[in-house]
Tab-separated table of C-alpha atoms in Angstrom:
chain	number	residue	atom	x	y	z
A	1	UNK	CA	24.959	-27.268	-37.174
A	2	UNK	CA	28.420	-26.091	-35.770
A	3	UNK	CA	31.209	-28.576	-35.124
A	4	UNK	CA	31.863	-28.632	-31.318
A	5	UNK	CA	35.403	-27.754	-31.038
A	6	UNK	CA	37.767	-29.579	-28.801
A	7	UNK	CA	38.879	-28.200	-25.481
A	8	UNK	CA	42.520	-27.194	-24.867
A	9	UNK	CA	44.600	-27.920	-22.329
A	10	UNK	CA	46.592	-24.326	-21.074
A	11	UNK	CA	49.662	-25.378	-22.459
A	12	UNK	CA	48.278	-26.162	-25.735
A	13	UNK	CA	46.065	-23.026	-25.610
A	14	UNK	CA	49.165	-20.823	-25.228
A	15	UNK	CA	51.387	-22.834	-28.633
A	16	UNK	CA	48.339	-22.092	-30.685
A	17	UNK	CA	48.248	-18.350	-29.679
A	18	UNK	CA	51.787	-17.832	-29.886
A	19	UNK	CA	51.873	-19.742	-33.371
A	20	UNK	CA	49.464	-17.234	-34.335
A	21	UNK	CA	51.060	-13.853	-32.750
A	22	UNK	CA	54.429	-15.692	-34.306
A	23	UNK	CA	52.342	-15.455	-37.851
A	24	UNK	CA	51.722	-11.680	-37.601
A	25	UNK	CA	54.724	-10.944	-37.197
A	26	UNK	CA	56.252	-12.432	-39.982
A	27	UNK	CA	54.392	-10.168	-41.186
A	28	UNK	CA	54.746	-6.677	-39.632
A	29	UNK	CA	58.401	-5.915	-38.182
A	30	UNK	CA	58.791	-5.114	-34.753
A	31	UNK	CA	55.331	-3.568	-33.357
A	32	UNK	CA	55.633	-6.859	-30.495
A	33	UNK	CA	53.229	-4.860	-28.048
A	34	UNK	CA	50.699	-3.939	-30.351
A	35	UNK	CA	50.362	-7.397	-31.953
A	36	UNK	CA	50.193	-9.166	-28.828
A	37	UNK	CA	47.544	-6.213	-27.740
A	38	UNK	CA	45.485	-6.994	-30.259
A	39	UNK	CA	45.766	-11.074	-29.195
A	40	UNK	CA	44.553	-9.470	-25.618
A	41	UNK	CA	41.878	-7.797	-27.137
A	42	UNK	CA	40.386	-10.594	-28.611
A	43	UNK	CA	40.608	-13.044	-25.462
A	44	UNK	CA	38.677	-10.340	-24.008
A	45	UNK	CA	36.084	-9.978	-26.427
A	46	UNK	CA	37.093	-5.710	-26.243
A	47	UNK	CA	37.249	-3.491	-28.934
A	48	UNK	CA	41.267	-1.804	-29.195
A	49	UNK	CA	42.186	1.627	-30.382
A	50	UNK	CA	45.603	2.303	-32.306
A	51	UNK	CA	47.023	5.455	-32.066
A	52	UNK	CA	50.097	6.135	-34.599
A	53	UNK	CA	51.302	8.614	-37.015
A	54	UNK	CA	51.008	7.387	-40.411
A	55	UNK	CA	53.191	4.963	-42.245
A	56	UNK	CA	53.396	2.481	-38.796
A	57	UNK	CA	51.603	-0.712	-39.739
A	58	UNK	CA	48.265	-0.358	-38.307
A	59	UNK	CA	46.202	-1.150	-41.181
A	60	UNK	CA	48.905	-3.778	-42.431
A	61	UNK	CA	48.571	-5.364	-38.764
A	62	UNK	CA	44.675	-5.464	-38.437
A	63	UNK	CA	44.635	-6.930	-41.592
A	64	UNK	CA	47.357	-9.593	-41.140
A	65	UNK	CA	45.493	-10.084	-37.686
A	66	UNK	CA	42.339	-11.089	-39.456
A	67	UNK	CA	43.977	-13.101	-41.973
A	68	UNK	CA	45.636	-15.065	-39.231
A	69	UNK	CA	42.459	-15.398	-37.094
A	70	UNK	CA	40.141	-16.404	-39.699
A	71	UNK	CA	36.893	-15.133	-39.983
A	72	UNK	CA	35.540	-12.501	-42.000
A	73	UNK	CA	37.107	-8.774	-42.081
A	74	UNK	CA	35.872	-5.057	-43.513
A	75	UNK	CA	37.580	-1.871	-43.730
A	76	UNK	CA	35.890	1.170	-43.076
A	77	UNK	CA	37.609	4.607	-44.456
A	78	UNK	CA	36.165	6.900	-42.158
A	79	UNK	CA	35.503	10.534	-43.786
A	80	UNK	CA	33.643	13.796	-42.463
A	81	UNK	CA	31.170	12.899	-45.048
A	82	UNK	CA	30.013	9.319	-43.620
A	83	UNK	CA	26.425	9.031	-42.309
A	84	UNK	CA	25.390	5.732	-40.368
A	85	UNK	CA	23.502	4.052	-43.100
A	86	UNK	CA	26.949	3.875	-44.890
A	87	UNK	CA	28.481	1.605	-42.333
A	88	UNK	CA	25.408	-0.220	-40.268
A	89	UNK	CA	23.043	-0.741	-43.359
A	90	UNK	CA	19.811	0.743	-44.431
A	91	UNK	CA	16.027	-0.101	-45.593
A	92	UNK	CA	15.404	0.166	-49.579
A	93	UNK	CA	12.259	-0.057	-50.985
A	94	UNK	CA	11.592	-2.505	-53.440
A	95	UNK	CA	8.697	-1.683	-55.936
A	96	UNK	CA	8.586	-5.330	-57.636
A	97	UNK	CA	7.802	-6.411	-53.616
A	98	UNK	CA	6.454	-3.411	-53.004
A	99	UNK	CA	7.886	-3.911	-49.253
A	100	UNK	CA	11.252	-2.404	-47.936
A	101	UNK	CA	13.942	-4.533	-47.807
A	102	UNK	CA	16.843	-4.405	-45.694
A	103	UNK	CA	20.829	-4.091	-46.239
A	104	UNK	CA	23.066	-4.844	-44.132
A	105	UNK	CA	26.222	-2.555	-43.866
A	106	UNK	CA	29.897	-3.822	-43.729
A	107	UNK	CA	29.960	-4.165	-40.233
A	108	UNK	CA	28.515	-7.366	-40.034
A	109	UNK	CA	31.180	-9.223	-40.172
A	110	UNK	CA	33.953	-10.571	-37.374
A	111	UNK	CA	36.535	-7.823	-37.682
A	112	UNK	CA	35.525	-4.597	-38.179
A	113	UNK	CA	38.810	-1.909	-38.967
A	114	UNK	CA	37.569	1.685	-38.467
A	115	UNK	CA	40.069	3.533	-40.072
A	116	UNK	CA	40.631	6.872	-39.200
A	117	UNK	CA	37.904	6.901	-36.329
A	118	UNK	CA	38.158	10.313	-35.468
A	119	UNK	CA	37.025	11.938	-38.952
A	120	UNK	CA	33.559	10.062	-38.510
A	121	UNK	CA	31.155	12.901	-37.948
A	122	UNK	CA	28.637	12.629	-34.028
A	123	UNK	CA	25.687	10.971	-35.919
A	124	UNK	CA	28.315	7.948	-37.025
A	125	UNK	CA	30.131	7.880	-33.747
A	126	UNK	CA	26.359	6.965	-32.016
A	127	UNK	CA	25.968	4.639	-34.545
A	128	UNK	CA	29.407	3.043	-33.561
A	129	UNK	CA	28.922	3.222	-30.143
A	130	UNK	CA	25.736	0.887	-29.757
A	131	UNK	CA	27.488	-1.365	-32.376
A	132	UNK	CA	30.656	-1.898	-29.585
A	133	UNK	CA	28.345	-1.715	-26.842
A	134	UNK	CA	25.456	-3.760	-27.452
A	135	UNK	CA	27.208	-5.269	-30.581
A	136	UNK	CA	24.079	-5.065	-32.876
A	137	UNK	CA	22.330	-1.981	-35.024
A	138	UNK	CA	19.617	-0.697	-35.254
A	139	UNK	CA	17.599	-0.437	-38.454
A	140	UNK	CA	14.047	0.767	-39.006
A	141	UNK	CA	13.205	-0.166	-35.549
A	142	UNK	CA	14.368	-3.693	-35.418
A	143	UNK	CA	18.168	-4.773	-34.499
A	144	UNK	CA	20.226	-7.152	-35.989
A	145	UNK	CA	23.438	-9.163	-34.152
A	146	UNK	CA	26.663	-9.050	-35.461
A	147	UNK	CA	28.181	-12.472	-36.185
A	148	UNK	CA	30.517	-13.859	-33.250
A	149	UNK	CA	33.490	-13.216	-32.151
A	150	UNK	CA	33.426	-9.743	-33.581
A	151	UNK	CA	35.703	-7.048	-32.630
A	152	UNK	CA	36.050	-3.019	-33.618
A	153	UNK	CA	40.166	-2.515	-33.835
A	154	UNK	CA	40.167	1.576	-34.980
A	155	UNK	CA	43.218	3.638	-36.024
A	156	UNK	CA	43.476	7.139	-35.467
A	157	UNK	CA	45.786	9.601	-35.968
A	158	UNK	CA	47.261	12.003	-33.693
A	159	UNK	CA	48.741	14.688	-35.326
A	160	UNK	CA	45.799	15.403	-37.637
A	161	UNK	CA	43.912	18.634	-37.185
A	162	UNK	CA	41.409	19.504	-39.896
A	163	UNK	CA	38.868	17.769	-40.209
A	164	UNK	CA	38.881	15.628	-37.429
A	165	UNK	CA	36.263	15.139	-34.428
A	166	UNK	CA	37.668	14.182	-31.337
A	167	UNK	CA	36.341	11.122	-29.703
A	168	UNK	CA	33.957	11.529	-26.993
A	169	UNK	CA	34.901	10.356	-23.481
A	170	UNK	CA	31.969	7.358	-23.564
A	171	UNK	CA	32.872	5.993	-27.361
A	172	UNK	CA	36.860	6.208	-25.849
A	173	UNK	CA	35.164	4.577	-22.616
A	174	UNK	CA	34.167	1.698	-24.686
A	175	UNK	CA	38.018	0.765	-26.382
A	176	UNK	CA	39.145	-1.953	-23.903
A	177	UNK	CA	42.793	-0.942	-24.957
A	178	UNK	CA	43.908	1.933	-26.922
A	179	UNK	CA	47.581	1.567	-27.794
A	180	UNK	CA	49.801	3.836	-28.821
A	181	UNK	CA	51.909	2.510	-32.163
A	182	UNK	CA	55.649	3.790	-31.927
A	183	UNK	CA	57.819	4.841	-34.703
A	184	UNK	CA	60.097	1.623	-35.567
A	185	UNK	CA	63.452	1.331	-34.351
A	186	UNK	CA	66.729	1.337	-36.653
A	187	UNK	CA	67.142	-2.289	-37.301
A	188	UNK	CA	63.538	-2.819	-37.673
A	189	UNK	CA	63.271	0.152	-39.941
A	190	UNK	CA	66.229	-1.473	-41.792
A	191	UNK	CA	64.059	-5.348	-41.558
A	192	UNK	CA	60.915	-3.554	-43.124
A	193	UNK	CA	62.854	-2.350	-46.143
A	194	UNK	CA	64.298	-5.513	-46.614
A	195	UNK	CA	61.182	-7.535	-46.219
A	196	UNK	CA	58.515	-5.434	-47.953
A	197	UNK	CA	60.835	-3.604	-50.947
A	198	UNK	CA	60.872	-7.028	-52.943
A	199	UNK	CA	57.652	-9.323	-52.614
A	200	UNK	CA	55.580	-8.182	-49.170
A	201	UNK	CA	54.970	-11.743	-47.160
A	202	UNK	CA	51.384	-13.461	-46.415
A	203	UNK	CA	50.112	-14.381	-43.165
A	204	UNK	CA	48.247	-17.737	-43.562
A	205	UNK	CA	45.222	-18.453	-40.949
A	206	UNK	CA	46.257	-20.446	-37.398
A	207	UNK	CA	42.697	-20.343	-36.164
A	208	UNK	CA	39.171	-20.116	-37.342
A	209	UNK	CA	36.208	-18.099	-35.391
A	210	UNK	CA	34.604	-21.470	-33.249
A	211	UNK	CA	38.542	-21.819	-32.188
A	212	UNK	CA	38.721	-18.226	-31.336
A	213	UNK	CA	35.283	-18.757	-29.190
A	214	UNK	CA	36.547	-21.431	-27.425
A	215	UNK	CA	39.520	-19.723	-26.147
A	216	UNK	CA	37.750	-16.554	-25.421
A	217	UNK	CA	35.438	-18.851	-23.142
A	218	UNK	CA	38.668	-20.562	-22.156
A	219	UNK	CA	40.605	-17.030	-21.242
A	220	UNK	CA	37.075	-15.860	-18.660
A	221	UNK	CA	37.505	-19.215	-17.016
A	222	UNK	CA	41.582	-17.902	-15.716
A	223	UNK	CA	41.042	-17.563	-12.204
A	224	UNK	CA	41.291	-14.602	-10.303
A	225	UNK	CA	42.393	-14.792	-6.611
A	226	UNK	CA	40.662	-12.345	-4.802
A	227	UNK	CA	44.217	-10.745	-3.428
A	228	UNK	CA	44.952	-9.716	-7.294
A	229	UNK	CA	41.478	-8.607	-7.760
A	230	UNK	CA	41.598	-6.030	-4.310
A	231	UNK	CA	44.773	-4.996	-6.648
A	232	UNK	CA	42.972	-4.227	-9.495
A	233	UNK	CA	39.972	-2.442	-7.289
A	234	UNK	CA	43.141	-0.362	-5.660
A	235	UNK	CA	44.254	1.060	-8.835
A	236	UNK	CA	41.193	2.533	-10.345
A	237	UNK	CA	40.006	4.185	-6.779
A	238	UNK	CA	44.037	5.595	-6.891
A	239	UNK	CA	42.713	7.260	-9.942
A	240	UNK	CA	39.755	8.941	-8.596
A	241	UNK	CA	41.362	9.584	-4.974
A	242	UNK	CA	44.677	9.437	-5.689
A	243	UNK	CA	45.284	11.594	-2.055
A	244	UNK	CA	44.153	8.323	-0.380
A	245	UNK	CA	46.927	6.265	-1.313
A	246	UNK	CA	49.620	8.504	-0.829
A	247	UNK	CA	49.891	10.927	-4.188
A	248	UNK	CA	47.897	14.402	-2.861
A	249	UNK	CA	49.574	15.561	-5.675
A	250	UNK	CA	47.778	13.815	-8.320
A	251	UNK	CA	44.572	15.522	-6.862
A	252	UNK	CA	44.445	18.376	-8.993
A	253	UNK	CA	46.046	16.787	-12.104
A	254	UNK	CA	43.156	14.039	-12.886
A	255	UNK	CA	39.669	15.567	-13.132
A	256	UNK	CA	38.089	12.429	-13.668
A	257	UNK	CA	39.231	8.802	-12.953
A	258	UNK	CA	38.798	5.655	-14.769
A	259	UNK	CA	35.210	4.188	-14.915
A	260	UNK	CA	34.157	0.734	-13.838
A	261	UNK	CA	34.681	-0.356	-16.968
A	262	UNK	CA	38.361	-0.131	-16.057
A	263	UNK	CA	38.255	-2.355	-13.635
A	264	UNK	CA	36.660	-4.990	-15.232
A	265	UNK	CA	38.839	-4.364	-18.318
A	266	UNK	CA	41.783	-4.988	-16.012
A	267	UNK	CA	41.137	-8.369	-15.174
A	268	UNK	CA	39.552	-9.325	-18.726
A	269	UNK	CA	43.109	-7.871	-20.319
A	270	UNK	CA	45.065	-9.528	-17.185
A	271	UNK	CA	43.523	-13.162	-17.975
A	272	UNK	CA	43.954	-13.160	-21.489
A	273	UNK	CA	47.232	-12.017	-20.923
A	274	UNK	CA	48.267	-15.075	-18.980
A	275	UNK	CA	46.844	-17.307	-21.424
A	276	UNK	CA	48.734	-15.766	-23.567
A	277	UNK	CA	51.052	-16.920	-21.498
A	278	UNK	CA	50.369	-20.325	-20.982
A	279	UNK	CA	48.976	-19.946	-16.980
A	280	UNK	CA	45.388	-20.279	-15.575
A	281	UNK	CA	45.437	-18.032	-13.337
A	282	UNK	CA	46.345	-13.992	-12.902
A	283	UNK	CA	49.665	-12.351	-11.438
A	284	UNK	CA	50.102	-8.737	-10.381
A	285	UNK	CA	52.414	-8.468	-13.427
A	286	UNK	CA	49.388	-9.698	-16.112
A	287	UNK	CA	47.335	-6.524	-14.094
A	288	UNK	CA	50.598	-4.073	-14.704
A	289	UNK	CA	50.834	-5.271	-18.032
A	290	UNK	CA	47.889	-4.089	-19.175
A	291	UNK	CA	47.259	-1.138	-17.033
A	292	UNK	CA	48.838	1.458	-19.028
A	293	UNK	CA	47.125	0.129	-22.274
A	294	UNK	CA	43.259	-0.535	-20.319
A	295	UNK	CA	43.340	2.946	-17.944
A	296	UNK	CA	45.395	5.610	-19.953
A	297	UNK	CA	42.642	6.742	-21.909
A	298	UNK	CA	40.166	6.431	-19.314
A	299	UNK	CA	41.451	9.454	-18.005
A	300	UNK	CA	40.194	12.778	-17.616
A	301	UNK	CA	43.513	15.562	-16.678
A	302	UNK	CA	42.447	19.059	-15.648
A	303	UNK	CA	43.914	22.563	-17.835
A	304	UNK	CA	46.801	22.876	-15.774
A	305	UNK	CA	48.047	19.379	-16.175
A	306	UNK	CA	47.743	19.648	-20.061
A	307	UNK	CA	49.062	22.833	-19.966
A	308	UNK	CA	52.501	21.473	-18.024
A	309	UNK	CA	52.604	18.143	-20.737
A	310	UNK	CA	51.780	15.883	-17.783
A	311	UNK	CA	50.118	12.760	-20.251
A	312	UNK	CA	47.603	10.386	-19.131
A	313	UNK	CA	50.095	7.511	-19.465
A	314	UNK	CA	52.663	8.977	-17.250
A	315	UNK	CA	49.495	9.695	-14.467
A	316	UNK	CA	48.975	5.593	-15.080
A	317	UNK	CA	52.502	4.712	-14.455
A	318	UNK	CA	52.797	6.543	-11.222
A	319	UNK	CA	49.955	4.944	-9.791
A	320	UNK	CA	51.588	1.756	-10.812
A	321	UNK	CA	54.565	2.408	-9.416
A	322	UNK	CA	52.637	3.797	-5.859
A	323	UNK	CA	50.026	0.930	-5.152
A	324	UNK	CA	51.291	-1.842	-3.303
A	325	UNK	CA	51.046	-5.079	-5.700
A	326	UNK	CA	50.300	-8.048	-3.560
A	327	UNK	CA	53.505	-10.593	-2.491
A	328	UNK	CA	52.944	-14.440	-2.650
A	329	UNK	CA	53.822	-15.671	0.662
A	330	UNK	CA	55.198	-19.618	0.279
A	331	UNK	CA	55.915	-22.183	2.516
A	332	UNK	CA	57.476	-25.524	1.719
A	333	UNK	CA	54.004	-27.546	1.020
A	334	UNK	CA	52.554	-24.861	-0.528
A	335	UNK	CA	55.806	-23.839	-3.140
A	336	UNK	CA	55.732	-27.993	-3.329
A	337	UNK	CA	52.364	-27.994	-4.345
A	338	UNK	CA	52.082	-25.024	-6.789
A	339	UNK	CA	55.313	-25.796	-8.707
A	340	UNK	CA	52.932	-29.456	-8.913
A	341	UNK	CA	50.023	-28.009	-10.109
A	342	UNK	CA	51.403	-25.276	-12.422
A	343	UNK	CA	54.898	-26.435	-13.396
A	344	UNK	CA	56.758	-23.124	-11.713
A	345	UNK	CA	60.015	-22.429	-13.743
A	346	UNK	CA	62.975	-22.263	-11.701
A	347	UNK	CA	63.997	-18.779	-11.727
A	348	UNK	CA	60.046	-17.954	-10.651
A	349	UNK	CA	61.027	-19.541	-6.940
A	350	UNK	CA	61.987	-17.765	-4.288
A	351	UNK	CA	64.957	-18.703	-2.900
């Protein structure tokens, strides 16, 4: 039987999480976004996508990630040559039982890294797909559950060619986030040589998977006011009628818009975002935060747009930029009263 873990208040919700984003990145140098990405992920319980050339961290921070998390962790080297018993387990018959007995596969465990997604051949990428979806597998007609809190982080790489099998719209459909891992600047560049040439650092673990549980149940419970949700509703119909809300021009650029599972993503990544943060409840900002990271590739462009270099991101970005983010109206009592009940810094009053 499970120790019931104590409830946290916001305040000490946020320490703990930034204690443990502060961890990683003693680790890995620079990378701020994708660390605290991967943090967002987590909250809300979505699988995340790295995109990078080689050499930028991404294994390194998945792993330090786990380490820091707790819980158990598997890599997965993902080759043209994988089938799906290699990864979700298979049935072996034993002659001494003369019965078949089943083995599980690495994936049953709380972090799963899919390295190199895109070399995994279609039968694998199915096989994947009901594992982040329905987060179980399938094996000889019965399915098994994963352990909890599990999460698929993936790397790919984009500059690869041969060999590789592009993900499918509905497998990139089911990455809450994919985010794209940037070369590291000078000084950091300098930082990593310093701090990895000698004697590499260790991450030690900040939380434990019934901690992570609680504030993944703590993270759905951020509310939500109805204003910022109409916000988030606004910017996925912008991608599928963008004409509506004043950009006829991005009509012909996007062939398909983001899914429903955009929207939802939005306010998952937006609320575990301001926990992150140390509030209980969304801005517009938490819902631009995240937009480029949750919609980007949800995104469908036509030939023409490809053809001219016009990127998914900078389609995002626009529509950020175009639809109207709700303004907090205050009075006295009311600026009285939320300053009160959510100790507003100084600088985030109007004047």
């Amino acid at each position: 039987m499970t120790t019931p873990v104590q409830a946290l208040s916001t305040r000490e919700a946020a320490d703990v999480l930034g204690e443990a984003i502060a961890e990683v990145q003693s680790v890995i140098v620079g990378q701020e976004h994708m660390v605290e990405q991967l943090m967002v992920g987590l909250l809300a319980k979505g699988h995340v996508l790295l995109e990078g050339v080689p050499g930028t961290a991404k294994t390194l921070a998945v792993r330090t990630f786990a380490q820091v998390v707790g819980g158990d962790f598997a890599r997965i080297q993902f080759t043209p040559d994988l089938v799906p018993s290699d990864i979700v387990g298979t049935r072996i018959y034993s002659a001494q039982q003369e019965k078949f007995d089943v083995n599980l596969g690495p994936v049953f465990v709380n972090f799963v890294l899919a390295d190199e997604i895109n070399r995994a051949p279609a039968k694998v990428q199915s096989a994947m797909l009901e594992l982040m979806a329905e987060k179980q597998v399938s094996i000889g007609g019965k399915t098994y559950p994963v352990p909890q809190p599990f999460i698929v982080i993936a790397t790919q790489n984009p500059i690869e060619s041969e060999g590789v099998y592009p993900l499918p719209e509905a497998q990139r459909d089911r990455f809450l986030l994919k985010v794209d891992v940037p070369y590291p600047r000078g000084n950091e560049e300098f930082e990593i040589l310093r701090r990895m040439s000698v004697r590499p650092p260790t991450a030690r673990g900040i939380l434990e998977p019934g901690r992570v549980q609680a504030l993944q149940d703590q993270a759905s419970g951020v509310f939500v006011h109805n204003l910022v949700a109409e916000y988030v509703v606004r910017l996925v119909l912008a991608t599928r009628t963008p004409a509506e809300f004043g950009m006829p021009d991005l009509a012909p650029v996007i062939q398909i818009g983001a899914s429903s599972r955009a929207t939802l993503g939005l306010v998952a990544a937006a609320r575990a975002l301001a926990l992150i943060h140390g509030r209980d409840y969304v801005l517009p900002t938490d819902v631009q935060a995240v937009a480029r990271d949750v919609m980007a590739h949800r995104l469908v462009l036509g030939f023409d747009a490809i053809a001219d270099n016009i990127s998914p991101v900078q389609v995002v970005e626009r529509i950020v930029a175009m639809v109207p983010a709700p303004t907090p109206v205050w009075n006295e009592q009311q600026r009285a009263q939320a300053r009160e009940e959510h100790r507003y810094a100084p600088h985030h009053e109007a004047n």
